[in-house]
Amino acid sequence: MISLKNIHKSYAMGFNVLHVIKGIDLEIKEGELVSIMGSSGSGKSTLLNILGILDNYDKGEYRLDGRLMAGLTETKAALLRNDYIGFVFQSFNLISFKNAMENVALPLYYKRIGRKKRNRIAMEYLERVGLADWAEHMPNELSGGQKQRVAIARALIAKPKIILADEPTGALDSSTSLEVMKILKDINNEGITVIIVTHEADISIMTKRIIRLKDGIIEKDFKPEMQNELAEVSA
């Protein structure tokens, strides 16, 4: 599904160049549930932007479903994002003047689906995340957990093959974080690839694979249960 080979990314900072991603090799198979961890400045958000075709890379090769992600026009990149990727952000990114149903329906508007049909489909996805009764409520009337569930429903409505979640529980309390992770795990159980950027260890251990970045390279790539088994052996 996702193949990265020797990916590099730098940013110009005045007269200086900041080398953020320093030669990453990574394979993520269809249907995986993966977390990407790392301290601030490790490159995890930059990597997620590259995976989401929101940012270009300078060197290397990124293939999505076998297709090389290089030299894309913004129009082609947008079409690929619409076909493949659903995004979930820490800040929810809901439109303040649209209610929950309208926010969820938005991706279908860009697919030129009529209002009545897209609102009906949006209601189905709101019901799926337990918010059908909140369809007419505006974002400022929703709790943080409810906003994130609306954002997840919006990410799912276009039937993406991949969900990219950038700190999806970062603005939530612990119990609400668990609810959001349960929804993401349920989505993954349906065969959708889910990639979560997080700095929270208790969130990462709920995924099936953890990729730890440090200074722009992969420091560690492991399965949480294997780590637990090793800890028990050494104890």
CSV table of C-alpha atoms in Angstrom, one decimal:
chain,number,residue,atom,x,y,z
A,1,MET,CA,0.0,0.0,0.0
A,2,ILE,CA,2.7,2.5,1.1
A,3,SER,CA,6.4,2.2,0.1
A,4,LEU,CA,9.0,4.8,1.0
A,5,LYS,CA,12.6,4.4,-0.1
A,6,ASN,CA,15.4,6.8,1.1
A,7,ILE,CA,13.0,9.7,1.6
A,8,HIS,CA,14.6,13.1,2.4
A,9,LYS,CA,13.0,16.4,3.2
A,10,SER,CA,14.6,19.8,4.0
A,11,TYR,CA,13.2,23.3,4.6
A,12,ALA,CA,15.0,26.6,3.9
A,13,MET,CA,15.1,28.7,7.1
A,14,GLY,CA,16.6,32.0,6.0
A,15,PHE,CA,20.2,31.3,5.0
A,16,ASN,CA,20.0,27.9,6.7
A,17,VAL,CA,18.6,24.6,5.6
A,18,LEU,CA,16.8,22.4,8.1
A,19,HIS,CA,17.1,18.7,7.1
A,20,VAL,CA,13.9,17.2,8.7
A,21,ILE,CA,13.7,13.7,7.1
A,22,LYS,CA,17.0,12.0,6.6
A,23,GLY,CA,16.6,8.9,4.5
A,24,ILE,CA,13.5,7.0,5.6
A,25,ASP,CA,12.7,3.5,4.3
A,26,LEU,CA,9.2,2.3,5.2
A,27,GLU,CA,6.7,-0.2,4.1
A,28,ILE,CA,3.1,-0.1,5.4
A,29,LYS,CA,0.7,-2.9,4.2
A,30,GLU,CA,-2.9,-2.6,3.4
A,31,GLY,CA,-5.0,-3.0,6.6
A,32,GLU,CA,-2.3,-2.1,9.1
A,33,LEU,CA,-2.8,-0.1,12.3
A,34,VAL,CA,0.3,1.9,12.8
A,35,SER,CA,1.4,4.7,15.2
A,36,ILE,CA,4.3,7.1,14.5
A,37,MET,CA,5.9,8.4,17.6
A,38,GLY,CA,8.7,10.9,18.3
A,39,SER,CA,9.5,14.0,20.2
A,40,SER,CA,8.9,17.5,18.8
A,41,GLY,CA,11.2,18.0,15.8
A,42,SER,CA,11.6,14.3,15.1
A,43,GLY,CA,9.9,14.6,11.7
A,44,LYS,CA,6.7,12.8,12.4
A,45,SER,CA,4.3,15.5,11.2
A,46,THR,CA,6.5,16.1,8.1
A,47,LEU,CA,6.4,12.4,7.4
A,48,LEU,CA,2.6,12.4,7.8
A,49,ASN,CA,2.3,15.3,5.4
A,50,ILE,CA,4.4,13.5,2.8
A,51,LEU,CA,2.3,10.3,3.2
A,52,GLY,CA,-0.9,12.4,2.8
A,53,ILE,CA,0.4,14.1,-0.4
A,54,LEU,CA,0.2,17.4,1.4
A,55,ASP,CA,4.0,18.1,1.0
A,56,ASN,CA,6.6,17.0,-1.5
A,57,TYR,CA,9.8,15.2,-0.7
A,58,ASP,CA,13.3,16.2,-2.0
A,59,LYS,CA,14.9,12.9,-2.7
A,60,GLY,CA,13.9,9.2,-2.7
A,61,GLU,CA,10.8,7.4,-3.8
A,62,TYR,CA,7.2,7.3,-2.4
A,63,ARG,CA,4.8,4.8,-4.0
A,64,LEU,CA,1.1,4.7,-3.0
A,65,ASP,CA,-0.6,1.6,-4.2
A,66,GLY,CA,2.3,1.1,-6.6
A,67,ARG,CA,2.0,4.6,-8.1
A,68,LEU,CA,5.0,7.0,-7.8
A,69,MET,CA,4.1,10.1,-5.8
A,70,ALA,CA,6.4,12.6,-7.6
A,71,GLY,CA,5.9,15.5,-10.0
A,72,LEU,CA,2.2,15.7,-9.3
A,73,THR,CA,0.2,18.8,-10.1
A,74,GLU,CA,-1.9,20.1,-7.2
A,75,THR,CA,-5.0,19.0,-9.1
A,76,LYS,CA,-3.7,15.4,-9.4
A,77,ALA,CA,-2.5,15.4,-5.8
A,78,ALA,CA,-6.0,16.5,-4.7
A,79,LEU,CA,-7.7,13.8,-6.7
A,80,LEU,CA,-5.4,11.2,-5.2
A,81,ARG,CA,-6.1,12.5,-1.7
A,82,ASN,CA,-9.8,12.4,-2.3
A,83,ASP,CA,-9.6,8.8,-3.6
A,84,TYR,CA,-7.2,7.3,-1.1
A,85,ILE,CA,-6.9,9.4,2.1
A,86,GLY,CA,-9.1,10.6,5.0
A,87,PHE,CA,-7.6,13.1,7.4
A,88,VAL,CA,-8.2,13.5,11.2
A,89,PHE,CA,-6.5,16.3,13.0
A,90,GLN,CA,-5.9,17.3,16.6
A,91,SER,CA,-7.7,20.6,16.1
A,92,PHE,CA,-10.7,18.8,14.4
A,93,ASN,CA,-10.8,21.4,11.5
A,94,LEU,CA,-14.6,21.6,11.6
A,95,ILE,CA,-16.2,24.5,9.8
A,96,SER,CA,-17.7,26.7,12.5
A,97,PHE,CA,-20.8,27.9,10.5
A,98,LYS,CA,-21.9,24.4,9.4
A,99,ASN,CA,-23.6,21.9,11.7
A,100,ALA,CA,-22.3,18.4,12.3
A,101,MET,CA,-24.2,16.8,9.4
A,102,GLU,CA,-23.0,19.5,7.0
A,103,ASN,CA,-19.4,19.1,8.2
A,104,VAL,CA,-19.5,15.4,7.6
A,105,ALA,CA,-21.2,15.8,4.2
A,106,LEU,CA,-18.5,18.3,2.9
A,107,PRO,CA,-16.3,15.8,1.1
A,108,LEU,CA,-19.3,14.6,-0.9
A,109,TYR,CA,-20.0,18.2,-2.0
A,110,TYR,CA,-16.6,18.2,-3.7
A,111,LYS,CA,-17.5,15.0,-5.4
A,112,ARG,CA,-20.6,16.9,-6.8
A,113,ILE,CA,-23.1,14.8,-5.0
A,114,GLY,CA,-26.5,16.5,-4.5
A,115,ARG,CA,-27.4,18.0,-1.1
A,116,LYS,CA,-30.2,15.6,-0.2
A,117,LYS,CA,-28.1,12.5,-1.0
A,118,ARG,CA,-25.0,13.7,0.7
A,119,ASN,CA,-26.9,14.7,3.9
A,120,ARG,CA,-28.6,11.3,4.0
A,121,ILE,CA,-25.2,9.6,3.7
A,122,ALA,CA,-23.8,12.0,6.3
A,123,MET,CA,-26.5,10.9,8.8
A,124,GLU,CA,-25.5,7.3,8.3
A,125,TYR,CA,-21.9,8.1,9.2
A,126,LEU,CA,-23.0,10.2,12.2
A,127,GLU,CA,-25.0,7.3,13.4
A,128,ARG,CA,-22.0,5.1,13.0
A,129,VAL,CA,-20.0,7.3,15.5
A,130,GLY,CA,-23.0,7.6,17.8
A,131,LEU,CA,-23.9,11.2,17.0
A,132,ALA,CA,-27.1,11.0,15.0
A,133,ASP,CA,-28.9,13.0,17.6
A,134,TRP,CA,-26.4,15.8,17.3
A,135,ALA,CA,-26.6,16.3,13.6
A,136,GLU,CA,-28.1,19.8,13.8
A,137,HIS,CA,-25.7,21.1,16.4
A,138,MET,CA,-23.0,23.6,15.5
A,139,PRO,CA,-19.3,22.8,16.4
A,140,ASN,CA,-19.3,25.2,19.4
A,141,GLU,CA,-22.2,23.2,20.9
A,142,LEU,CA,-20.1,19.9,20.8
A,143,SER,CA,-17.6,18.6,23.3
A,144,GLY,CA,-14.0,17.8,22.2
A,145,GLY,CA,-14.8,14.1,21.9
A,146,GLN,CA,-17.9,14.8,19.8
A,147,LYS,CA,-16.0,17.1,17.5
A,148,GLN,CA,-13.4,14.4,16.9
A,149,ARG,CA,-16.1,11.9,16.2
A,150,VAL,CA,-17.6,14.3,13.6
A,151,ALA,CA,-14.2,14.7,12.1
A,152,ILE,CA,-13.7,10.9,11.9
A,153,ALA,CA,-17.2,10.5,10.2
A,154,ARG,CA,-16.1,13.2,7.7
A,155,ALA,CA,-12.9,11.4,7.0
A,156,LEU,CA,-14.8,8.2,6.4
A,157,ILE,CA,-17.6,9.4,4.2
A,158,ALA,CA,-15.6,9.4,1.0
A,159,LYS,CA,-14.6,5.7,1.7
A,160,PRO,CA,-10.8,6.2,1.8
A,161,LYS,CA,-8.3,3.4,1.8
A,162,ILE,CA,-6.2,5.1,4.4
A,163,ILE,CA,-6.9,7.2,7.5
A,164,LEU,CA,-4.1,9.6,8.5
A,165,ALA,CA,-4.7,10.9,12.1
A,166,ASP,CA,-2.4,13.6,13.4
A,167,GLU,CA,-2.5,13.6,17.2
A,168,PRO,CA,-6.2,12.7,17.1
A,169,THR,CA,-6.4,12.4,21.0
A,170,GLY,CA,-4.1,15.3,21.8
A,171,ALA,CA,-6.9,17.7,22.8
A,172,LEU,CA,-9.0,15.1,24.6
A,173,ASP,CA,-9.1,13.7,28.2
A,174,SER,CA,-8.1,10.1,28.8
A,175,SER,CA,-11.5,8.5,28.7
A,176,THR,CA,-12.6,10.3,25.6
A,177,SER,CA,-9.2,9.4,24.0
A,178,LEU,CA,-10.1,5.7,24.6
A,179,GLU,CA,-13.5,6.2,22.9
A,180,VAL,CA,-11.8,7.8,19.8
A,181,MET,CA,-9.2,5.0,19.7
A,182,LYS,CA,-11.9,2.4,19.8
A,183,ILE,CA,-13.6,4.0,16.8
A,184,LEU,CA,-10.2,4.1,14.9
A,185,LYS,CA,-9.6,0.4,15.8
A,186,ASP,CA,-13.1,-0.5,14.6
A,187,ILE,CA,-12.4,1.3,11.3
A,188,ASN,CA,-9.1,-0.6,11.0
A,189,ASN,CA,-10.9,-3.9,11.6
A,190,GLU,CA,-13.0,-3.2,8.5
A,191,GLY,CA,-9.7,-3.3,6.4
A,192,ILE,CA,-8.9,0.4,6.3
A,193,THR,CA,-5.2,1.3,6.9
A,194,VAL,CA,-4.9,3.6,9.9
A,195,ILE,CA,-1.8,5.6,10.6
A,196,ILE,CA,-1.7,7.7,13.8
A,197,VAL,CA,0.9,10.3,14.7
A,198,THR,CA,1.0,10.6,18.5
A,199,HIS,CA,3.3,11.4,21.4
A,200,GLU,CA,1.3,9.4,23.8
A,201,ALA,CA,2.7,6.0,24.7
A,202,ASP,CA,-0.7,4.7,26.0
A,203,ILE,CA,-2.2,5.5,22.6
A,204,SER,CA,0.6,4.0,20.6
A,205,ILE,CA,0.4,0.6,22.4
A,206,MET,CA,-3.2,0.3,21.2
A,207,THR,CA,-1.9,0.1,17.7
A,208,LYS,CA,-0.4,-3.1,16.1
A,209,ARG,CA,2.9,-1.5,15.1
A,210,ILE,CA,4.9,1.4,16.4
A,211,ILE,CA,7.4,3.4,14.4
A,212,ARG,CA,9.6,5.7,16.5
A,213,LEU,CA,11.3,8.6,14.8
A,214,LYS,CA,14.4,10.4,16.2
A,215,ASP,CA,16.1,13.3,14.4
A,216,GLY,CA,14.5,12.5,11.0
A,217,ILE,CA,15.3,8.7,10.9
A,218,ILE,CA,13.5,5.6,12.1
A,219,GLU,CA,15.0,4.7,15.5
A,220,LYS,CA,12.7,1.7,16.1
A,221,ASP,CA,10.0,-0.2,14.3
A,222,PHE,CA,8.3,-2.8,16.4
A,223,LYS,CA,5.0,-4.5,17.5
A,224,PRO,CA,3.9,-3.6,21.0
A,225,GLU,CA,3.2,-7.2,22.1
A,226,MET,CA,6.8,-8.1,21.1
A,227,GLN,CA,8.1,-5.3,23.3
A,228,ASN,CA,6.0,-6.5,26.2
A,229,GLU,CA,7.3,-10.1,25.7
A,230,LEU,CA,10.9,-8.9,25.7
A,231,ALA,CA,10.3,-6.9,28.9
A,232,GLU,CA,8.8,-10.0,30.6
A,233,VAL,CA,11.8,-12.1,29.6
A,234,SER,CA,14.3,-9.6,30.9
A,235,ALA,CA,12.4,-9.1,34.2
